[in-house]
Coordinates of N, CA and C and ligand atoms in Angstrom, one line a residue:
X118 N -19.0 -9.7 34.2 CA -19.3 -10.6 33.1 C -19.4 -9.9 31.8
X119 N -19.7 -8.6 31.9 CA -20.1 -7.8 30.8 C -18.5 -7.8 29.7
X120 N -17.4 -7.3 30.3 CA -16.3 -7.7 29.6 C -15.9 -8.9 28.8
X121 N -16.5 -9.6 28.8 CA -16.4 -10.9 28.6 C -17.2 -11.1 26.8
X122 N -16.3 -11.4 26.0 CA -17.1 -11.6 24.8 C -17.8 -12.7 24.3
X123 N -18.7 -13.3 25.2 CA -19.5 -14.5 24.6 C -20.7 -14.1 23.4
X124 N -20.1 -15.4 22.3 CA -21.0 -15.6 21.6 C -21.5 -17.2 22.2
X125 N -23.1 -16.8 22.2 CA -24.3 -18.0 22.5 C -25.1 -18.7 21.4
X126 N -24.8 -19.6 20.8 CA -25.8 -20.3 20.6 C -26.0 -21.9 20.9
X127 N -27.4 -21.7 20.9 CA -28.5 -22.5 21.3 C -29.5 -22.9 20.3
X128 N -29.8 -24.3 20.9 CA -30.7 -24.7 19.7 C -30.8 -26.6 20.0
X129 N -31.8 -26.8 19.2 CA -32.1 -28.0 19.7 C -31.6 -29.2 18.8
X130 N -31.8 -30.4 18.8 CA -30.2 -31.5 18.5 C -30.6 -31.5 16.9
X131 N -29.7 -31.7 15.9 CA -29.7 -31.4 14.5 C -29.8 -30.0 14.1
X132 N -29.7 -29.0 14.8 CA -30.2 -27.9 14.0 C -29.1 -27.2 13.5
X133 N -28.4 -27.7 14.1 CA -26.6 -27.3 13.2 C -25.4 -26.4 14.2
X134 N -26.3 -26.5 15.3 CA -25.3 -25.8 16.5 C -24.2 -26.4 16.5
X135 N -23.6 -27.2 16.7 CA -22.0 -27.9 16.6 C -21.2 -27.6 15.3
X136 N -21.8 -27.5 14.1 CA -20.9 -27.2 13.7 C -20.5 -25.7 12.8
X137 N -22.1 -24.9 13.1 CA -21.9 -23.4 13.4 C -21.1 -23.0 14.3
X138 N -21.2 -23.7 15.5 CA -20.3 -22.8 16.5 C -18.9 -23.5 16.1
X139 N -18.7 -24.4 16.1 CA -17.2 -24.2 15.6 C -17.0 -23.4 14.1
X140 N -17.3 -23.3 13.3 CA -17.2 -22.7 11.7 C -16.9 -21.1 12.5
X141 N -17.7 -20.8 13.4 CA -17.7 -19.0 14.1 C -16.3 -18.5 14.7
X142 N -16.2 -20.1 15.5 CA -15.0 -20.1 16.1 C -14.0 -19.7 15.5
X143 N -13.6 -20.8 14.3 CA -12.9 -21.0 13.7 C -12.1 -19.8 13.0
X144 N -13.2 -19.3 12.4 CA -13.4 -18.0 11.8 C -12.6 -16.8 12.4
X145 N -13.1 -16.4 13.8 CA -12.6 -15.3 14.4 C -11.3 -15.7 15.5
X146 N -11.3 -17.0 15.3 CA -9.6 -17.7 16.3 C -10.5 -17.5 17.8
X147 N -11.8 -18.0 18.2 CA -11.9 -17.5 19.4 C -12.0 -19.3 19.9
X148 N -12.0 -19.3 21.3 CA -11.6 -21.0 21.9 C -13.3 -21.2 21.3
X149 N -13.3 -22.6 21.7 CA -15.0 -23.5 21.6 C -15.2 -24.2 22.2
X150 N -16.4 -24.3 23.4 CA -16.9 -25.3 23.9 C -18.3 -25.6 23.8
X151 N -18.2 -26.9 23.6 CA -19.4 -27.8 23.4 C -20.1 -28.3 25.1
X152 N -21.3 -27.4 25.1 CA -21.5 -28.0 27.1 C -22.5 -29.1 26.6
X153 N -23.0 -29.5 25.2 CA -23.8 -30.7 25.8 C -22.8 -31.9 25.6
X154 N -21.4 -31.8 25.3 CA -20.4 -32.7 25.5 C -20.0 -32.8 27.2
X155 N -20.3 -31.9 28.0 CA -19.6 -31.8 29.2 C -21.1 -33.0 30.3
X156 N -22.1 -32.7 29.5 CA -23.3 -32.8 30.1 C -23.6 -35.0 29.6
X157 N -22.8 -35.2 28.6 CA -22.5 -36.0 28.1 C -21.4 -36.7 28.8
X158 N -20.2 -35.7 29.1 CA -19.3 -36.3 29.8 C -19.6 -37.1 31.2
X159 N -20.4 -36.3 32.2 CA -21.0 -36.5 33.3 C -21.3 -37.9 33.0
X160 N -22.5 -37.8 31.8 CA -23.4 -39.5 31.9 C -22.5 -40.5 31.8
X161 N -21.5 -40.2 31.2 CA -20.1 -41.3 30.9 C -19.5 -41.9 31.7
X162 N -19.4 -40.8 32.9 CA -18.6 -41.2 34.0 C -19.4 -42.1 35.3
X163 N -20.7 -41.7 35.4 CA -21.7 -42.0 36.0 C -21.2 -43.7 35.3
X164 N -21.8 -43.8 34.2 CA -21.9 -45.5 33.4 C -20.5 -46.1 34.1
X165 N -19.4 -45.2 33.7 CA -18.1 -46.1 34.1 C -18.4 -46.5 35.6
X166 N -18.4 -45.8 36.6 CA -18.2 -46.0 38.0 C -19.5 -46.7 38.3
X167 N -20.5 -46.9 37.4 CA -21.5 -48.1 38.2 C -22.7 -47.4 38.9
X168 N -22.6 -46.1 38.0 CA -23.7 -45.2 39.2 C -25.0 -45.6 38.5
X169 N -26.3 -45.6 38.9 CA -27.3 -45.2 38.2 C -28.1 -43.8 38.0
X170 N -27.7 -43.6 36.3 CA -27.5 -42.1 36.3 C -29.2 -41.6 36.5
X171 N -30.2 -42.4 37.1 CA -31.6 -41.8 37.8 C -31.6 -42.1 39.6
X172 N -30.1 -41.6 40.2 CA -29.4 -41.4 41.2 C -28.9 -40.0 41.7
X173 N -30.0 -39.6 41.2 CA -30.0 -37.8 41.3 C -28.7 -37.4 42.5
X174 N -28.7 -37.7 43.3 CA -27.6 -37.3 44.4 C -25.9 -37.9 44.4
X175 N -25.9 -39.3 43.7 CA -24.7 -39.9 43.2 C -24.3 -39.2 42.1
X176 N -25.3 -39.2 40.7 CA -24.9 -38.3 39.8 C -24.1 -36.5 39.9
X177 N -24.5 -36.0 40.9 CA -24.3 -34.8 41.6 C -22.5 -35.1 41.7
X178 N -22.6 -35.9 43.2 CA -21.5 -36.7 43.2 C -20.3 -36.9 41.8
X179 N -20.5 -37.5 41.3 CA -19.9 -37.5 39.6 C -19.3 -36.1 39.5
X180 N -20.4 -35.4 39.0 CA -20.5 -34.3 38.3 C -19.4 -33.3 39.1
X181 N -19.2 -33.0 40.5 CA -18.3 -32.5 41.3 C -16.8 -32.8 41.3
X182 N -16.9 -34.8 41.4 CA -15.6 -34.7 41.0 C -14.7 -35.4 40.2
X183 N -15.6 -35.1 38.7 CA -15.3 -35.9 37.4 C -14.2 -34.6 36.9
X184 N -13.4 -35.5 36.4 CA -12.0 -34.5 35.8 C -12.1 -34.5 34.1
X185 N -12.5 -33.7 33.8 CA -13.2 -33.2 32.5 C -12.2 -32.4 32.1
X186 N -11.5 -32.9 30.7 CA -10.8 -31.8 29.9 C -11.6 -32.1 28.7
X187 N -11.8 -30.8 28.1 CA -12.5 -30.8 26.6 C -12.1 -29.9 25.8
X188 N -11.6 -30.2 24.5 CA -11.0 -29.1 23.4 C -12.2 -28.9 22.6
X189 N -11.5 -28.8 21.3 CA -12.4 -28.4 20.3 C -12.5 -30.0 19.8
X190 N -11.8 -31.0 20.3 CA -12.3 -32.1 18.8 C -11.9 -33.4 20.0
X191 N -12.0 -33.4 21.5 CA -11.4 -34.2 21.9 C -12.3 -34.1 23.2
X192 N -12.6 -35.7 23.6 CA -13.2 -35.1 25.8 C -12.5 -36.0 26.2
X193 N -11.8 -35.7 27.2 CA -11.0 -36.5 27.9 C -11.6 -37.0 29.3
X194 N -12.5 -37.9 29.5 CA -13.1 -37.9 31.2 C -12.3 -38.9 32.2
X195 N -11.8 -38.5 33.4 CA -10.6 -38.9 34.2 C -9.5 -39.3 33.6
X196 N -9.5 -38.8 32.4 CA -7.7 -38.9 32.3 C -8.1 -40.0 31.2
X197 N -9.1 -40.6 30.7 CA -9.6 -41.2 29.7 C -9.8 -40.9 28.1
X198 N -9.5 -41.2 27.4 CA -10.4 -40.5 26.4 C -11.5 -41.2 26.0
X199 N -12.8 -40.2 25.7 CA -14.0 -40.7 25.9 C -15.1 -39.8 24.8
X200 N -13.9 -39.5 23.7 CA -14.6 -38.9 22.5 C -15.2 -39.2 22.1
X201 N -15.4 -40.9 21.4 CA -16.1 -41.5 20.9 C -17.4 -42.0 22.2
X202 N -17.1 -42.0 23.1 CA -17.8 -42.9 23.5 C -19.0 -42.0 24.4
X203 N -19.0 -40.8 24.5 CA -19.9 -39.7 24.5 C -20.8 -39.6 23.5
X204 N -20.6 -40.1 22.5 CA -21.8 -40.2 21.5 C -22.7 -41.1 21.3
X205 N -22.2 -42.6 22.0 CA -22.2 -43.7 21.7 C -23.8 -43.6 22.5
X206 N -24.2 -44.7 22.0 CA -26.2 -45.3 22.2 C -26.2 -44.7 23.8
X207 N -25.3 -45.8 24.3 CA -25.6 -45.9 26.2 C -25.6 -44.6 26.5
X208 N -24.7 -43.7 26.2 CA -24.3 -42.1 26.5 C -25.6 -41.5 26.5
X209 N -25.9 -41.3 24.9 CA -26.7 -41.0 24.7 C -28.7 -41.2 25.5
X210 N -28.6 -42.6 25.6 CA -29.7 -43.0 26.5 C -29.7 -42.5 27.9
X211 N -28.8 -41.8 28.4 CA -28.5 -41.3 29.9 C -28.6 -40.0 29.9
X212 N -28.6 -39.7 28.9 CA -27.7 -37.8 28.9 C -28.9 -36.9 29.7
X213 N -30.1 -37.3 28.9 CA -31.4 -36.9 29.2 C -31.3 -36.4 30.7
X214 N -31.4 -37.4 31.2 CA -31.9 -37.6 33.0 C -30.9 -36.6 33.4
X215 N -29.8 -36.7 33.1 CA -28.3 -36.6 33.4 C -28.1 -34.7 33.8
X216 N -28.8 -34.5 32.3 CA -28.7 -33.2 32.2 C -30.1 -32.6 33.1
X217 N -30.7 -32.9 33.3 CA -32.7 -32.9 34.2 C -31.9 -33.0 35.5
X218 N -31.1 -32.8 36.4 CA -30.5 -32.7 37.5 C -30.0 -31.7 37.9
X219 N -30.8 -30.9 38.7 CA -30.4 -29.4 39.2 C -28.9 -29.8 39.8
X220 N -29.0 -30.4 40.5 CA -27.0 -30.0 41.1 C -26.0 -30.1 39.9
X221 N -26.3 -31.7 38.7 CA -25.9 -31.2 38.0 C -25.2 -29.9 37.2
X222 N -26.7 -29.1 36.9 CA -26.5 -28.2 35.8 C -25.8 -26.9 36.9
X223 N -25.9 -27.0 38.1 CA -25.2 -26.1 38.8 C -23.7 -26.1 38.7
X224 N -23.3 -27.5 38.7 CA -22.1 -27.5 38.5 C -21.3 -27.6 37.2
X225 N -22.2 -27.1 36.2 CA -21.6 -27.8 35.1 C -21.9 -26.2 34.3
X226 N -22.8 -25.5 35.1 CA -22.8 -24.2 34.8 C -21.5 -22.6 35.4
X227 N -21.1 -23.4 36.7 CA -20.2 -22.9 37.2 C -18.8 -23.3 36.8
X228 N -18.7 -24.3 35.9 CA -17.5 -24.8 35.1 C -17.1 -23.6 33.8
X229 N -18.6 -23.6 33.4 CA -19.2 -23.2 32.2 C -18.3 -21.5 32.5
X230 N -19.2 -21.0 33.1 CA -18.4 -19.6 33.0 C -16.7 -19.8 33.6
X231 N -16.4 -20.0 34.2 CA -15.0 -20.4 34.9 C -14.4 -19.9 33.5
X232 N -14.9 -21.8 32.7 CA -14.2 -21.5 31.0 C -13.9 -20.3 30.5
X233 N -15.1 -19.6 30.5 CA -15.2 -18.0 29.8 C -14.4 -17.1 30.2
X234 N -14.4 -17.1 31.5 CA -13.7 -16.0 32.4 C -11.8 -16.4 31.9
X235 N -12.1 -17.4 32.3 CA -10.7 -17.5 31.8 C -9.9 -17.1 30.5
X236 N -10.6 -17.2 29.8 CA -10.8 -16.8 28.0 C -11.0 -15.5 27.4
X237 N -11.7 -14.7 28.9 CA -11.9 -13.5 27.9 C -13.5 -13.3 27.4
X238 N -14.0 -15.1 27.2 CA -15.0 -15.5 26.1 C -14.6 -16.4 25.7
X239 N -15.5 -17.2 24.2 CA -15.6 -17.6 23.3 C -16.5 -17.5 22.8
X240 N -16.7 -19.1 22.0 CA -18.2 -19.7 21.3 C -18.9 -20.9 22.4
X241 N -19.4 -20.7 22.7 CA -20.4 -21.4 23.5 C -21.5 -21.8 22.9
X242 N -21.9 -23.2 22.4 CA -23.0 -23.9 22.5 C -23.9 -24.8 23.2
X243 N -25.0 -25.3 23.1 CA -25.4 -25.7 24.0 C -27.4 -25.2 24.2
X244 N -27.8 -25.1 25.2 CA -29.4 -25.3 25.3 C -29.8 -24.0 26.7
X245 N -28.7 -23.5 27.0 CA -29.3 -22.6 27.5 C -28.6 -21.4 28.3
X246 N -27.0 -21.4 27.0 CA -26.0 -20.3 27.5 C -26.7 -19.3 27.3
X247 N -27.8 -18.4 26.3 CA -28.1 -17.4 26.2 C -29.4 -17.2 27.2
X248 N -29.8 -17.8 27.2 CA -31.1 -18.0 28.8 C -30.4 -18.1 30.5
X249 N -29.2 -19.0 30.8 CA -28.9 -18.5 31.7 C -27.3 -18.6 32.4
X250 N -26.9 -19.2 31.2 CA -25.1 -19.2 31.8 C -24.7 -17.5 31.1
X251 N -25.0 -17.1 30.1 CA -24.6 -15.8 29.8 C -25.6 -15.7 29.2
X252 N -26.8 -14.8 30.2 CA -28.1 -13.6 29.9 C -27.4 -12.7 29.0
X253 N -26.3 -12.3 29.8 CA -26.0 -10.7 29.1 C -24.9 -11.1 28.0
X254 N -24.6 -12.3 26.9 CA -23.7 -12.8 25.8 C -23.7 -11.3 25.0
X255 N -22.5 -11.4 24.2 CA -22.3 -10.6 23.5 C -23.3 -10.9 22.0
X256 N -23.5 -11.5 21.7 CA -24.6 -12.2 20.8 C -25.0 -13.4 21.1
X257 N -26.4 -13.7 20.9 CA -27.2 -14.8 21.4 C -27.8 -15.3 20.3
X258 N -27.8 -16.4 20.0 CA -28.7 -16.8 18.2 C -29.0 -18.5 18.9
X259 N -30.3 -18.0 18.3 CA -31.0 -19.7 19.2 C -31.7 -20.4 17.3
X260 N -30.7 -21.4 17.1 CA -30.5 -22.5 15.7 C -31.5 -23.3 15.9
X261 N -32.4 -23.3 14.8 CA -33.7 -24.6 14.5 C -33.5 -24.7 13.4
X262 N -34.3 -25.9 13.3 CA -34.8 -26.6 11.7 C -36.2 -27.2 11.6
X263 N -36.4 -27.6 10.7 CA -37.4 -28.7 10.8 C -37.1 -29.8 11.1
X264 N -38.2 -30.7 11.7 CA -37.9 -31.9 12.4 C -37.4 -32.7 11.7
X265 N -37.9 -32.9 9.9 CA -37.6 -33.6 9.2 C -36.3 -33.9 8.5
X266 N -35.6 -32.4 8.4 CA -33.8 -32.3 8.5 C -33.6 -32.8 9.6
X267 N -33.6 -31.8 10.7 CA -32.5 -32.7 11.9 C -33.0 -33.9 12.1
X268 N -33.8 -34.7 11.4 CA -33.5 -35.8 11.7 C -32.1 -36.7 10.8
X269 N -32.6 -36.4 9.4 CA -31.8 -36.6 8.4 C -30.2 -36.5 8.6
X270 N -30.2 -35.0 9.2 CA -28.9 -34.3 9.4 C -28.0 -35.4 10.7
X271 N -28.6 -36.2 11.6 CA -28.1 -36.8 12.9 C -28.1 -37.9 12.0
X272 N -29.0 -38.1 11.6 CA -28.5 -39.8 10.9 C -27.5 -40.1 9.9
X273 N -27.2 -38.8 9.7 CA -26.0 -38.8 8.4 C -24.5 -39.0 9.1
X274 N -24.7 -38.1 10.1 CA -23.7 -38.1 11.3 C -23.4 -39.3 12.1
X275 N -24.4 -40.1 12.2 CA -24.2 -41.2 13.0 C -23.6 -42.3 12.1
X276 N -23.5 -42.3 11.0 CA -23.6 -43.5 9.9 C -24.4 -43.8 9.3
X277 N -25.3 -43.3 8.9 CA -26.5 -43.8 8.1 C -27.4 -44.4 8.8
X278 N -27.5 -43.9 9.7 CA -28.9 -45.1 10.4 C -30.2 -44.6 9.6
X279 N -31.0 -45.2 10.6 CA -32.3 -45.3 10.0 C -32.9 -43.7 10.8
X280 N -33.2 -43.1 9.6 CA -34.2 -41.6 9.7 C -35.3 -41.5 10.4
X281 N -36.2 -42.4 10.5 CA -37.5 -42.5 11.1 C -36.7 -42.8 12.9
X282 N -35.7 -43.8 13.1 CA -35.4 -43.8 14.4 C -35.0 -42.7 15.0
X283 N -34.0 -42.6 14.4 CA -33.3 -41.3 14.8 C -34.2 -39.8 14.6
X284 N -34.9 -39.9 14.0 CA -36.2 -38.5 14.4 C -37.3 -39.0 15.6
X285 N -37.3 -40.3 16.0 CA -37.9 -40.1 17.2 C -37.5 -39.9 18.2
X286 N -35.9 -40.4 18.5 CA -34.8 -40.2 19.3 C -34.8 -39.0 19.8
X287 N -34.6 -38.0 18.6 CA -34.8 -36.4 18.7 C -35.8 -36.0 19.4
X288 N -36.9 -36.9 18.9 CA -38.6 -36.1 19.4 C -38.4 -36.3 21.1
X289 N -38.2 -37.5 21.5 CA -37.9 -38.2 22.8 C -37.1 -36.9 23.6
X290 N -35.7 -36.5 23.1 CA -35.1 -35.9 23.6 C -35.5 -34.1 23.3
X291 N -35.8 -33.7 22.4 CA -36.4 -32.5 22.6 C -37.1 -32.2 23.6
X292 N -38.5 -33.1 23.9 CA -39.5 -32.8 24.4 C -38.9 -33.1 26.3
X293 N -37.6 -33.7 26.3 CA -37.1 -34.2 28.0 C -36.6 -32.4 28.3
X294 N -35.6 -32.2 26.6 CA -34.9 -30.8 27.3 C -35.6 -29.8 27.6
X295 N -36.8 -29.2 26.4 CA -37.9 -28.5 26.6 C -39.0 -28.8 27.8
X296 N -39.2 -29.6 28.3 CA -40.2 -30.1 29.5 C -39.6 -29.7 30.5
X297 N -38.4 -30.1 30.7 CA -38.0 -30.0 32.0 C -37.6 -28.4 32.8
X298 N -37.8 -29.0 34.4 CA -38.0 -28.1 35.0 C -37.0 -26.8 34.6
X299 N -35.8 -27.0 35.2 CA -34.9 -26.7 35.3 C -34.0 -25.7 33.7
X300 N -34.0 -24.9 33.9 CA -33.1 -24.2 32.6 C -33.4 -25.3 31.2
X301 N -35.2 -25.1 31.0 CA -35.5 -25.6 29.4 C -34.8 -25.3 28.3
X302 N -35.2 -26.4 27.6 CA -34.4 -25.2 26.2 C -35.4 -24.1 25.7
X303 N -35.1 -23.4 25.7 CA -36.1 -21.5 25.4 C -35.0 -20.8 24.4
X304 N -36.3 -19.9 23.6 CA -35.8 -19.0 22.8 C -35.3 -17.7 24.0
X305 N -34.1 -17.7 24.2 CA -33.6 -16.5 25.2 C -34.4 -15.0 24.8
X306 N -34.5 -14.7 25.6 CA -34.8 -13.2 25.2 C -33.4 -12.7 24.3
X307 N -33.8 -11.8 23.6 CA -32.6 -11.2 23.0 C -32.2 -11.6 21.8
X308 N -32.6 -13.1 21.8 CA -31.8 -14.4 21.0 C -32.3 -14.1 19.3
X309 N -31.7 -14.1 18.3 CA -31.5 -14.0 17.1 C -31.8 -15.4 16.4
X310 N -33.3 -15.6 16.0 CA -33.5 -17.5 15.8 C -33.2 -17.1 14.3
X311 N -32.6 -18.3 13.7 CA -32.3 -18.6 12.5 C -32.6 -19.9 12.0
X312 N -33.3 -20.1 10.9 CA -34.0 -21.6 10.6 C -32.5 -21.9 9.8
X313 N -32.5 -22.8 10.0 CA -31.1 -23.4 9.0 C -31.2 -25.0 8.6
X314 N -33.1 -24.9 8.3 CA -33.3 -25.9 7.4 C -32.8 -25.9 5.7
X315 N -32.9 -24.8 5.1 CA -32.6 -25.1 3.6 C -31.1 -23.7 3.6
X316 N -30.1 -23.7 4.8 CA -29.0 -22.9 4.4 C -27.7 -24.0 4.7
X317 N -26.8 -23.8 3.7 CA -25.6 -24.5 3.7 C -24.7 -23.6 5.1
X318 N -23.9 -24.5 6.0 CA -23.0 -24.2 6.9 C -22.5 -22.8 6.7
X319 N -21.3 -22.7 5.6 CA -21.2 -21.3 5.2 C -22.5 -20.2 5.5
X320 N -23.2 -20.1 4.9 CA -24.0 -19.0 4.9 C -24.5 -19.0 6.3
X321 N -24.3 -19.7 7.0 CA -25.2 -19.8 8.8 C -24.2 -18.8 9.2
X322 N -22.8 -19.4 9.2 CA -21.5 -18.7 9.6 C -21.3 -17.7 9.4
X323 N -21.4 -17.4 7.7 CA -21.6 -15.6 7.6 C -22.4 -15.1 8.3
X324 N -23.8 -15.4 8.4 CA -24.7 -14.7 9.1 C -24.6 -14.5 10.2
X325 N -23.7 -15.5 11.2 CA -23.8 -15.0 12.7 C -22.5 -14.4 13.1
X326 N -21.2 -14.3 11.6 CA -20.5 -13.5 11.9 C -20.9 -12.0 11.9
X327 N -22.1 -12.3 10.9 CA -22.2 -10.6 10.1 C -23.1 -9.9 11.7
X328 N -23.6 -10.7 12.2 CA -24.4 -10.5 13.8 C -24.1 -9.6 14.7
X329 N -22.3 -9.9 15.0 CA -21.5 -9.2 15.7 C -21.3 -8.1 16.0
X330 N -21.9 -7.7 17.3 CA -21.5 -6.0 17.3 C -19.9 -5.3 17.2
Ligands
DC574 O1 -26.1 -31.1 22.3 P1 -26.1 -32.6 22.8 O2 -27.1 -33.5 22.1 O3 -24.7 -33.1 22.8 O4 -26.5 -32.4 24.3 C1 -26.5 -33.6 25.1 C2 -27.6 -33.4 26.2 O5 -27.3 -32.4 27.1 C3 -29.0 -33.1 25.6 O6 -30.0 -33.9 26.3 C4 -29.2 -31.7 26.0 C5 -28.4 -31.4 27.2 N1 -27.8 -30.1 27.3 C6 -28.3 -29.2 28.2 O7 -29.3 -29.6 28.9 N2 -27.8 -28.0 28.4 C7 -26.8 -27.6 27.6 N3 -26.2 -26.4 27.8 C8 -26.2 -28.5 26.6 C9 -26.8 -29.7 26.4

């Protein structure tokens, strides 16, 4: 695993991980995956086939043998495209539980390096590649803000919704990824935190280029 050049970051929803890790990517030509799109994809497919995604052992089911392609700007789930619709309310109302599923994240962890290995590396984001899909990442940087940006910052993203919703949405979903049993969201050991409440995109990107051993 050590050959392997993963860069990790992590961090919790608004804090600007999605579009640091691509800007890093982009930057050094290295591939990018988004795993809470994969973890997203699962809930999707679960909704389509009629499962109920608080069906811990059906969900499992899914997750084994859901046919997941994901680029940099596209998720394709069984041969669907399901870009849009990974972000959408219902997705999002599921993802929680979805991702709180040890078989799940076993399998969606084992996907996870597959990706890497095959690659060489990349950029990997997500809630807990530097804590436990790549401990030993080539650099690990765990992205926060204040609650009161990432709320701002999701609602801008979404269309302008309403800021007070959409920061409780967050609160809701923070507190499921940090609670739960199972690979929380944690400041990884190692991990390089950077507030990226009052920095523009650019400067996140320089800084986690300038990181690089
Ligand atoms: O980053 P996001 O909001 O698209 O993530 C969707 C969900 O998946 C969210 O509840 C956190 C979870 N997730 C996770 O548990 N582990 C990851 N590596 C990535 C995302």
């Amino acid at each position: 695993m050590s050959d392997l050049r993963v860069i990790a970051i992590d961090g919790p929803a608004g804090s600007g991980k999605s579009t640091v890790a691509r800007g890093v990517a982009d930057r050094l030509e290295l591939s990018y995956l988004d795993t809470g799109a994969m973890y997203r994809a699962v809930a999707c497919a679960a909704l389509r086939r009629g499962v109920d995604p608080a069906d811990a052992g059906a969900v499992v089911e899914v997750a084994r043998t859901i046919d997941l392609e994901l680029t940099r700007d596209t998720c394709f789930v069984d041969g669907v495209d399901a870009t849009a619709e990974i972000r959408g309310p219902e997705v999002t109302g599921a993802v929680s539980v979805v991702a709180a599923n040890p078989g799940v994240r076993t399998e969606m962890v084992a996907r996870q390096r597959a990706w890497a290995t095959e690659r060489g590396g990349g950029v990997m984001e997500g809630r807990d590649i530097g804590s436990v899909v790549f401990p030993d990442a080539t650099l690990k940087v765990y992205l926060t803000a204040s609650a009161a940006v990432r709320a701002k910052r999701r609602a801008g993203e979404a269309g302008g919704q309403d800021v007070a919703a959409v920061g409780s949405d967050i609160e809701r979903r923070d507190a499921a990824d940090s609670g739960r049993e199972m690979s929380p969201l944690v400041e990884a050991p190692g991990a390089v935190v950077v507030d990226t409440s009052d920095l523009e995109i650019n400067e996140v990107v320089d800084l986690v280029v300038g990181m690089l051993p």
